[in-house]
PDB file of C-alpha atoms in Angstrom:
ATOM      1  CA  MET A   1     -64.513 -34.657 -40.701  1.00  0.00           C
ATOM      2  CA  ARG A   2     -62.460 -36.489 -43.333  1.00  0.00           C
ATOM      3  CA  LEU A   3     -60.068 -33.535 -43.557  1.00  0.00           C
ATOM      4  CA  VAL A   4     -59.594 -33.521 -39.788  1.00  0.00           C
ATOM      5  CA  LEU A   5     -58.859 -37.253 -39.747  1.00  0.00           C
ATOM      6  CA  VAL A   6     -56.340 -36.926 -42.581  1.00  0.00           C
ATOM      7  CA  THR A   7     -54.599 -34.050 -40.815  1.00  0.00           C
ATOM      8  CA  VAL A   8     -54.424 -35.939 -37.518  1.00  0.00           C
ATOM      9  CA  ALA A   9     -53.087 -39.029 -39.271  1.00  0.00           C
ATOM     10  CA  ALA A  10     -50.429 -37.011 -41.045  1.00  0.00           C
ATOM     11  CA  ALA A  11     -49.378 -35.331 -37.793  1.00  0.00           C
ATOM     12  CA  ALA A  12     -49.182 -38.709 -36.068  1.00  0.00           C
ATOM     13  CA  ALA A  13     -47.037 -40.101 -38.861  1.00  0.00           C
ATOM     14  CA  PHE A  14     -44.771 -37.073 -38.600  1.00  0.00           C
ATOM     15  CA  ALA A  15     -44.376 -37.551 -34.840  1.00  0.00           C
ATOM     16  CA  THR A  16     -43.578 -41.234 -35.321  1.00  0.00           C
ATOM     17  CA  GLN A  17     -40.919 -40.425 -37.907  1.00  0.00           C
ATOM     18  CA  TYR A  18     -39.460 -37.765 -35.621  1.00  0.00           C
ATOM     19  CA  VAL A  19     -39.113 -40.237 -32.775  1.00  0.00           C
ATOM     20  CA  MET A  20     -37.417 -42.779 -35.046  1.00  0.00           C
ATOM     21  CA  ASN A  21     -34.869 -40.196 -36.221  1.00  0.00           C
ATOM     22  CA  HIS A  22     -34.103 -38.603 -32.857  1.00  0.00           C
ATOM     23  CA  GLY A  23     -33.280 -41.366 -30.456  1.00  0.00           C
ATOM     24  CA  GLY A  24     -36.765 -42.421 -29.399  1.00  0.00           C
ATOM     25  CA  SER A  25     -38.010 -39.189 -27.860  1.00  0.00           C
ATOM     26  CA  LEU A  26     -39.614 -35.965 -28.971  1.00  0.00           C
ATOM     27  CA  PRO A  27     -38.091 -32.590 -28.066  1.00  0.00           C
ATOM     28  CA  SER A  28     -39.925 -30.585 -25.448  1.00  0.00           C
ATOM     29  CA  ALA A  29     -41.521 -28.478 -28.177  1.00  0.00           C
ATOM     30  CA  ILE A  30     -43.343 -31.592 -29.410  1.00  0.00           C
ATOM     31  CA  SER A  31     -43.781 -33.629 -26.245  1.00  0.00           C
ATOM     32  CA  THR A  32     -45.192 -30.836 -24.059  1.00  0.00           C
ATOM     33  CA  TRP A  33     -46.461 -28.259 -26.603  1.00  0.00           C
ATOM     34  CA  VAL A  34     -45.846 -25.314 -24.254  1.00  0.00           C
ATOM     35  CA  ASP A  35     -44.385 -21.846 -24.701  1.00  0.00           C
ATOM     36  CA  PRO A  36     -42.014 -20.389 -25.703  1.00  0.00           C
ATOM     37  CA  LEU A  37     -41.970 -22.847 -28.620  1.00  0.00           C
ATOM     38  CA  PRO A  38     -45.163 -23.592 -30.563  1.00  0.00           C
ATOM     39  CA  PRO A  39     -46.364 -27.122 -31.319  1.00  0.00           C
ATOM     40  CA  PRO A  40     -45.407 -28.824 -34.591  1.00  0.00           C
ATOM     41  CA  LEU A  41     -46.623 -26.898 -37.595  1.00  0.00           C
ATOM     42  CA  GLY A  42     -47.684 -28.134 -41.011  1.00  0.00           C
ATOM     43  CA  GLY A  43     -48.615 -26.267 -44.165  1.00  0.00           C
ATOM     44  CA  ARG A  44     -47.542 -25.031 -47.568  1.00  0.00           C
ATOM     45  CA  ALA A  45     -44.023 -23.673 -47.197  1.00  0.00           C
ATOM     46  CA  ALA A  46     -42.642 -20.630 -49.000  1.00  0.00           C
ATOM     47  CA  VAL A  47     -38.902 -20.873 -49.539  1.00  0.00           C
ATOM     48  CA  ILE A  48     -36.895 -17.912 -48.235  1.00  0.00           C
ATOM     49  CA  ASP A  49     -33.442 -19.331 -48.924  1.00  0.00           C
ATOM     50  CA  GLY A  50     -31.659 -22.684 -48.951  1.00  0.00           C
ATOM     51  CA  ASP A  51     -32.191 -23.357 -45.249  1.00  0.00           C
ATOM     52  CA  THR A  52     -35.166 -21.198 -44.323  1.00  0.00           C
ATOM     53  CA  VAL A  53     -38.882 -21.411 -45.093  1.00  0.00           C
ATOM     54  CA  GLU A  54     -42.049 -19.715 -43.970  1.00  0.00           C
ATOM     55  CA  ILE A  55     -45.311 -21.441 -43.048  1.00  0.00           C
ATOM     56  CA  ALA A  56     -48.409 -19.447 -42.119  1.00  0.00           C
ATOM     57  CA  GLY A  57     -46.314 -16.393 -41.277  1.00  0.00           C
ATOM     58  CA  GLN A  58     -43.797 -18.324 -39.150  1.00  0.00           C
ATOM     59  CA  ARG A  59     -40.178 -18.100 -40.305  1.00  0.00           C
ATOM     60  CA  ILE A  60     -38.446 -21.472 -39.806  1.00  0.00           C
ATOM     61  CA  ARG A  61     -34.686 -22.140 -39.939  1.00  0.00           C
ATOM     62  CA  PHE A  62     -33.722 -25.781 -40.539  1.00  0.00           C
ATOM     63  CA  ASN A  63     -31.942 -27.274 -37.549  1.00  0.00           C
ATOM     64  CA  GLY A  64     -28.324 -28.440 -37.796  1.00  0.00           C
ATOM     65  CA  ILE A  65     -27.516 -27.446 -41.385  1.00  0.00           C
ATOM     66  CA  ASP A  66     -26.271 -24.357 -43.204  1.00  0.00           C
ATOM     67  CA  ALA A  67     -26.873 -23.548 -46.875  1.00  0.00           C
ATOM     68  CA  PRO A  68     -25.075 -20.919 -48.979  1.00  0.00           C
ATOM     69  CA  GLU A  69     -26.403 -17.403 -48.589  1.00  0.00           C
ATOM     70  CA  SER A  70     -28.660 -15.922 -51.262  1.00  0.00           C
ATOM     71  CA  LYS A  71     -25.876 -13.679 -52.589  1.00  0.00           C
ATOM     72  CA  GLN A  72     -23.133 -16.280 -52.264  1.00  0.00           C
ATOM     73  CA  TYR A  73     -21.295 -17.633 -55.298  1.00  0.00           C
ATOM     74  CA  CYS A  74     -19.267 -20.836 -55.545  1.00  0.00           C
ATOM     75  CA  ASN A  75     -17.010 -22.371 -58.190  1.00  0.00           C
ATOM     76  CA  ASP A  76     -18.150 -25.328 -60.271  1.00  0.00           C
ATOM     77  CA  ALA A  77     -16.011 -28.251 -61.451  1.00  0.00           C
ATOM     78  CA  LYS A  78     -14.473 -26.102 -64.221  1.00  0.00           C
ATOM     79  CA  GLY A  79     -13.728 -23.202 -61.906  1.00  0.00           C
ATOM     80  CA  PHE A  80     -16.574 -20.981 -63.110  1.00  0.00           C
ATOM     81  CA  GLU A  81     -18.615 -19.027 -60.598  1.00  0.00           C
ATOM     82  CA  TYR A  82     -22.294 -19.842 -60.161  1.00  0.00           C
ATOM     83  CA  PRO A  83     -24.968 -18.586 -57.727  1.00  0.00           C
ATOM     84  CA  CYS A  84     -24.888 -21.532 -55.330  1.00  0.00           C
ATOM     85  CA  GLY A  85     -27.170 -19.810 -52.829  1.00  0.00           C
ATOM     86  CA  ARG A  86     -29.924 -19.241 -55.364  1.00  0.00           C
ATOM     87  CA  GLN A  87     -29.553 -22.737 -56.779  1.00  0.00           C
ATOM     88  CA  ALA A  88     -29.947 -24.249 -53.310  1.00  0.00           C
ATOM     89  CA  ALA A  89     -33.133 -22.236 -52.741  1.00  0.00           C
ATOM     90  CA  GLN A  90     -34.619 -23.200 -56.106  1.00  0.00           C
ATOM     91  CA  ALA A  91     -33.778 -26.879 -55.631  1.00  0.00           C
ATOM     92  CA  LEU A  92     -35.377 -26.801 -52.177  1.00  0.00           C
ATOM     93  CA  ASP A  93     -38.514 -25.219 -53.611  1.00  0.00           C
ATOM     94  CA  GLU A  94     -38.832 -27.997 -56.212  1.00  0.00           C
ATOM     95  CA  PHE A  95     -38.196 -30.684 -53.587  1.00  0.00           C
ATOM     96  CA  LEU A  96     -40.924 -29.357 -51.296  1.00  0.00           C
ATOM     97  CA  ALA A  97     -43.388 -28.962 -54.167  1.00  0.00           C
ATOM     98  CA  ALA A  98     -43.153 -32.695 -54.926  1.00  0.00           C
ATOM     99  CA  SER A  99     -44.787 -33.712 -51.623  1.00  0.00           C
ATOM    100  CA  ARG A 100     -46.784 -31.130 -49.724  1.00  0.00           C
ATOM    101  CA  PRO A 101     -47.445 -30.074 -47.023  1.00  0.00           C
ATOM    102  CA  LEU A 102     -44.297 -29.569 -44.955  1.00  0.00           C
ATOM    103  CA  TYR A 103     -44.268 -30.534 -41.250  1.00  0.00           C
ATOM    104  CA  CYS A 104     -41.822 -29.056 -38.736  1.00  0.00           C
ATOM    105  CA  GLY A 105     -41.157 -29.720 -35.052  1.00  0.00           C
ATOM    106  CA  PHE A 106     -39.256 -27.030 -33.160  1.00  0.00           C
ATOM    107  CA  VAL A 107     -36.203 -27.205 -30.917  1.00  0.00           C
ATOM    108  CA  ASP A 108     -35.201 -23.565 -30.416  1.00  0.00           C
ATOM    109  CA  ARG A 109     -35.295 -19.968 -31.641  1.00  0.00           C
ATOM    110  CA  ASP A 110     -32.293 -18.275 -33.202  1.00  0.00           C
ATOM    111  CA  ARG A 111     -31.003 -14.791 -32.437  1.00  0.00           C
ATOM    112  CA  TYR A 112     -33.349 -13.315 -35.048  1.00  0.00           C
ATOM    113  CA  GLY A 113     -36.371 -14.873 -33.376  1.00  0.00           C
ATOM    114  CA  ARG A 114     -36.873 -17.459 -36.104  1.00  0.00           C
ATOM    115  CA  LEU A 115     -38.044 -20.897 -35.095  1.00  0.00           C
ATOM    116  CA  VAL A 116     -35.400 -23.604 -35.486  1.00  0.00           C
ATOM    117  CA  GLY A 117     -36.808 -26.981 -36.395  1.00  0.00           C
ATOM    118  CA  ASP A 118     -36.569 -30.386 -38.009  1.00  0.00           C
ATOM    119  CA  CYS A 119     -38.785 -30.587 -41.063  1.00  0.00           C
ATOM    120  CA  TYR A 120     -40.287 -33.370 -43.173  1.00  0.00           C
ATOM    121  CA  ARG A 121     -42.276 -33.496 -46.375  1.00  0.00           C
ATOM    122  CA  ALA A 122     -45.690 -35.162 -46.471  1.00  0.00           C
ATOM    123  CA  ASP A 123     -43.969 -38.405 -47.529  1.00  0.00           C
ATOM    124  CA  LEU A 124     -41.850 -38.133 -44.327  1.00  0.00           C
ATOM    125  CA  LYS A 125     -38.555 -37.476 -46.106  1.00  0.00           C
ATOM    126  CA  SER A 126     -36.238 -35.350 -43.988  1.00  0.00           C
ATOM    127  CA  VAL A 127     -35.600 -32.005 -45.651  1.00  0.00           C
ATOM    128  CA  GLN A 128     -32.280 -31.501 -43.884  1.00  0.00           C
ATOM    129  CA  LYS A 129     -30.957 -34.914 -44.850  1.00  0.00           C
ATOM    130  CA  TRP A 130     -31.949 -34.370 -48.466  1.00  0.00           C
ATOM    131  CA  LEU A 131     -30.296 -30.947 -48.677  1.00  0.00           C
ATOM    132  CA  VAL A 132     -27.029 -32.219 -47.242  1.00  0.00           C
ATOM    133  CA  ALA A 133     -27.087 -35.439 -49.306  1.00  0.00           C
ATOM    134  CA  GLN A 134     -27.529 -33.363 -52.484  1.00  0.00           C
ATOM    135  CA  GLY A 135     -24.613 -31.126 -51.567  1.00  0.00           C
ATOM    136  CA  LEU A 136     -26.912 -28.106 -51.342  1.00  0.00           C
ATOM    137  CA  ALA A 137     -26.202 -27.500 -47.650  1.00  0.00           C
ATOM    138  CA  LEU A 138     -23.600 -28.517 -45.081  1.00  0.00           C
ATOM    139  CA  ASP A 139     -23.828 -30.395 -41.839  1.00  0.00           C
ATOM    140  CA  TRP A 140     -23.256 -27.698 -39.193  1.00  0.00           C
ATOM    141  CA  PRO A 141     -21.420 -29.506 -36.374  1.00  0.00           C
ATOM    142  CA  ARG A 142     -21.813 -26.573 -34.001  1.00  0.00           C
ATOM    143  CA  TYR A 143     -25.533 -27.345 -33.842  1.00  0.00           C
ATOM    144  CA  SER A 144     -25.995 -30.782 -35.397  1.00  0.00           C
ATOM    145  CA  LYS A 145     -23.366 -32.711 -33.415  1.00  0.00           C
ATOM    146  CA  GLY A 146     -22.669 -34.519 -36.687  1.00  0.00           C
ATOM    147  CA  ALA A 147     -26.271 -35.635 -37.278  1.00  0.00           C
ATOM    148  CA  PHE A 148     -25.870 -35.245 -41.041  1.00  0.00           C
ATOM    149  CA  ALA A 149     -22.242 -36.338 -41.371  1.00  0.00           C
ATOM    150  CA  THR A 150     -23.179 -39.507 -43.280  1.00  0.00           C
ATOM    151  CA  GLU A 151     -25.172 -37.571 -45.887  1.00  0.00           C
ATOM    152  CA  GLN A 152     -22.350 -35.057 -46.215  1.00  0.00           C
ATOM    153  CA  ALA A 153     -19.736 -37.765 -46.750  1.00  0.00           C
ATOM    154  CA  SER A 154     -21.914 -39.246 -49.497  1.00  0.00           C
ATOM    155  CA  ALA A 155     -22.338 -35.888 -51.243  1.00  0.00           C
ATOM    156  CA  LYS A 156     -18.638 -35.132 -51.013  1.00  0.00           C
ATOM    157  CA  ALA A 157     -17.614 -38.521 -52.409  1.00  0.00           C
ATOM    158  CA  ALA A 158     -20.013 -38.127 -55.344  1.00  0.00           C
ATOM    159  CA  LYS A 159     -19.067 -34.455 -55.865  1.00  0.00           C
ATOM    160  CA  ARG A 160     -22.682 -33.364 -55.708  1.00  0.00           C
ATOM    161  CA  GLY A 161     -23.722 -29.736 -55.423  1.00  0.00           C
ATOM    162  CA  LEU A 162     -21.190 -27.621 -53.547  1.00  0.00           C
ATOM    163  CA  TRP A 163     -18.693 -30.472 -53.604  1.00  0.00           C
ATOM    164  CA  GLN A 164     -18.244 -30.274 -57.380  1.00  0.00           C
ATOM    165  CA  GLY A 165     -15.786 -27.403 -56.924  1.00  0.00           C
ATOM    166  CA  ARG A 166     -14.510 -24.836 -54.452  1.00  0.00           C
ATOM    167  CA  PHE A 167     -16.735 -22.994 -51.986  1.00  0.00           C
ATOM    168  CA  ASP A 168     -16.659 -21.114 -48.719  1.00  0.00           C
ATOM    169  CA  GLN A 169     -18.512 -22.646 -45.823  1.00  0.00           C
ATOM    170  CA  PRO A 170     -21.628 -20.491 -45.372  1.00  0.00           C
ATOM    171  CA  TRP A 171     -20.723 -19.490 -41.819  1.00  0.00           C
ATOM    172  CA  ASP A 172     -17.266 -18.353 -43.024  1.00  0.00           C
ATOM    173  CA  TRP A 173     -18.775 -16.523 -46.008  1.00  0.00           C
ATOM    174  CA  ARG A 174     -21.143 -14.604 -43.724  1.00  0.00           C
ATOM    175  CA  ALA A 175     -18.287 -13.585 -41.459  1.00  0.00           C
ATOM    176  CA  ALA A 176     -16.312 -12.224 -44.427  1.00  0.00           C
ATOM    177  CA  ASN A 177     -19.287 -10.644 -46.206  1.00  0.00           C
ATOM    178  CA  ALA A 178     -21.382  -9.067 -43.486  1.00  0.00           C
ATOM    179  CA  ASP A 179     -22.410  -6.254 -45.838  1.00  0.00           C
ATOM    180  CA  LYS A 180     -23.914  -8.755 -48.294  1.00  0.00           C
ATOM    181  CA  VAL A 181     -25.881 -10.838 -45.816  1.00  0.00           C
ATOM    182  CA  GLU A 182     -29.599 -10.086 -45.949  1.00  0.00           C
ATOM    183  CA  THR A 183     -31.376  -9.382 -42.705  1.00  0.00           C
ATOM    184  CA  VAL A 184     -34.518 -11.264 -41.756  1.00  0.00           C
ATOM    185  CA  SER A 185     -36.654  -8.194 -42.506  1.00  0.00           C
ATOM    186  CA  GLU A 186     -35.139  -7.888 -45.988  1.00  0.00           C
ATOM    187  CA  GLN A 187     -35.778 -11.535 -46.689  1.00  0.00           C
ATOM    188  CA  SER A 188     -39.469 -11.146 -45.922  1.00  0.00           C
ATOM    189  CA  THR A 189     -40.002  -9.631 -49.377  1.00  0.00           C
ATOM    190  CA  GLY A 190     -37.903 -12.207 -51.149  1.00  0.00           C
ATOM    191  CA  PHE A 191     -38.006 -15.756 -52.467  1.00  0.00           C
ATOM    192  CA  GLY A 192     -41.390 -17.448 -52.195  1.00  0.00           C
ATOM    193  CA  LEU A 193     -43.692 -14.742 -50.872  1.00  0.00           C
ATOM    194  CA  LEU A 194     -46.515 -13.045 -52.760  1.00  0.00           C
ATOM    195  CA  GLY A 195     -46.127  -9.539 -54.044  1.00  0.00           C
ATOM    196  CA  ASN A 196     -48.731  -6.804 -54.502  1.00  0.00           C
ATOM    197  CA  LEU A 197     -52.093  -8.567 -54.781  1.00  0.00           C
ATOM    198  CA  THR A 198     -53.111  -6.326 -57.696  1.00  0.00           C
ATOM    199  CA  CYS A 199     -49.886  -6.996 -59.618  1.00  0.00           C
ATOM    200  CA  ILE A 200     -49.841 -10.770 -59.944  1.00  0.00           C
ATOM    201  CA  ILE A 201     -47.722 -11.355 -63.042  1.00  0.00           C
ATOM    202  CA  LYS A 202     -44.356 -12.850 -62.087  1.00  0.00           C
ATOM    203  CA  GLY A 203     -41.244 -11.552 -63.843  1.00  0.00           C
ATOM    204  CA  ASN A 204     -38.624 -14.273 -63.412  1.00  0.00           C
ATOM    205  CA  ILE A 205     -34.979 -14.333 -64.590  1.00  0.00           C
ATOM    206  CA  SER A 206     -33.646 -17.744 -65.648  1.00  0.00           C
ATOM    207  CA  ILE A 207     -30.767 -18.820 -63.425  1.00  0.00           C
ATOM    208  CA  ASN A 208     -29.196 -20.726 -66.334  1.00  0.00           C
ATOM    209  CA  THR A 209     -29.669 -18.394 -69.318  1.00  0.00           C
ATOM    210  CA  GLY A 210     -30.451 -15.007 -67.794  1.00  0.00           C
ATOM    211  CA  GLU A 211     -33.581 -14.791 -69.956  1.00  0.00           C
ATOM    212  CA  HIS A 212     -36.410 -12.603 -68.645  1.00  0.00           C
ATOM    213  CA  ILE A 213     -39.685 -14.556 -68.612  1.00  0.00           C
ATOM    214  CA  TYR A 214     -43.051 -13.654 -67.112  1.00  0.00           C
ATOM    215  CA  HIS A 215     -45.724 -16.039 -65.828  1.00  0.00           C
ATOM    216  CA  VAL A 216     -49.446 -15.357 -65.501  1.00  0.00           C
ATOM    217  CA  PRO A 217     -51.958 -17.134 -63.234  1.00  0.00           C
ATOM    218  CA  GLY A 218     -53.237 -20.334 -64.796  1.00  0.00           C
ATOM    219  CA  GLN A 219     -49.958 -21.287 -66.454  1.00  0.00           C
ATOM    220  CA  GLU A 220     -48.413 -24.614 -65.526  1.00  0.00           C
ATOM    221  CA  HIS A 221     -45.496 -23.324 -63.453  1.00  0.00           C
ATOM    222  CA  TYR A 222     -47.034 -20.129 -62.093  1.00  0.00           C
ATOM    223  CA  TRP A 223     -47.279 -21.183 -58.431  1.00  0.00           C
ATOM    224  CA  GLU A 224     -43.837 -22.823 -58.437  1.00  0.00           C
ATOM    225  CA  THR A 225     -42.184 -19.663 -59.767  1.00  0.00           C
ATOM    226  CA  LYS A 226     -40.728 -17.527 -56.984  1.00  0.00           C
ATOM    227  CA  ILE A 227     -39.700 -13.905 -57.272  1.00  0.00           C
ATOM    228  CA  SER A 228     -36.443 -12.535 -55.787  1.00  0.00           C
ATOM    229  CA  PRO A 229     -36.470  -8.720 -56.107  1.00  0.00           C
ATOM    230  CA  GLN A 230     -32.864  -8.509 -54.905  1.00  0.00           C
ATOM    231  CA  TYR A 231     -31.815 -10.233 -58.138  1.00  0.00           C
ATOM    232  CA  GLY A 232     -33.789  -7.974 -60.450  1.00  0.00           C
ATOM    233  CA  GLU A 233     -36.930 -10.106 -60.586  1.00  0.00           C
ATOM    234  CA  ARG A 234     -40.226  -8.282 -60.192  1.00  0.00           C
ATOM    235  CA  TRP A 235     -44.019  -8.294 -60.246  1.00  0.00           C
ATOM    236  CA  PHE A 236     -46.031  -6.746 -63.099  1.00  0.00           C
ATOM    237  CA  CYS A 237     -49.575  -5.417 -63.121  1.00  0.00           C
ATOM    238  CA  SER A 238     -50.233  -6.275 -66.784  1.00  0.00           C
ATOM    239  CA  GLU A 239     -48.732  -8.262 -69.644  1.00  0.00           C
ATOM    240  CA  ALA A 240     -48.220  -5.036 -71.572  1.00  0.00           C
ATOM    241  CA  GLU A 241     -46.103  -3.687 -68.702  1.00  0.00           C
ATOM    242  CA  ALA A 242     -44.028  -6.880 -68.625  1.00  0.00           C
ATOM    243  CA  GLN A 243     -43.465  -6.845 -72.382  1.00  0.00           C
ATOM    244  CA  ALA A 244     -42.526  -3.175 -72.353  1.00  0.00           C
ATOM    245  CA  ALA A 245     -39.911  -3.946 -69.712  1.00  0.00           C
ATOM    246  CA  GLY A 246     -38.370  -6.633 -71.941  1.00  0.00           C
ATOM    247  CA  TRP A 247     -39.891  -9.803 -70.460  1.00  0.00           C
ATOM    248  CA  ARG A 248     -41.404 -12.475 -72.709  1.00  0.00           C
ATOM    249  CA  LYS A 249     -44.316 -14.716 -71.781  1.00  0.00           C
ATOM    250  CA  ALA A 250     -43.591 -18.249 -70.595  1.00  0.00           C
ATOM    251  CA  ARG A 251     -44.572 -20.859 -73.164  1.00  0.00           C
ATOM    252  CA  ARG A 252     -46.615 -22.979 -70.727  1.00  0.00           C
TER     253      ARG A 252
END
């Protein structure tokens, strides 16, 4: 009973916050709770990329923003390339982990069938606003109508994230790099989702140093560590297998 009451209270708080941030009314997906869009959904989110998560098997694209693609690189303040798409995804994962669960209300479906929604952490912080304010994603005027323009102006002025150097707008990068853009089906085995249930050791590659490190269940950062096979990361069935492949064990 206590769990039910807590869940209802959290959902009510989410709905209240949604109303406050969207002109005093809920979208039809929240106000009527009818098909084709499901009602608001809450749960532990697995990060797919910088603007997409998955909750309970539902793929959710954040409404009104666009983050760099997983294979996209940008230039930092010194002109050096860095994997801006991966950094956005990792930063999002850490942000969501600080206040679970994630709550999303839906406004549409995209051409891939993914739900498009506005999402908030358990502390009611808007995920989209945070991503844009940190320079990890862009306000996408085509869909946002400038809803995140203030956060973007702040990030640009402070040279946060993408704004520290040169970058291609994600929608332009996709148009020029269609062969590098992952499909939704390819992403389903990527960042944030569990691998083979019998092979539960996570082989992670440090984004900063390139060091190969493996994590075993019970270690401090095991659940926060996400595996991206497209970048050479992998699952191991034993520590001996990981060590033989050149991975070292995480210290904590």
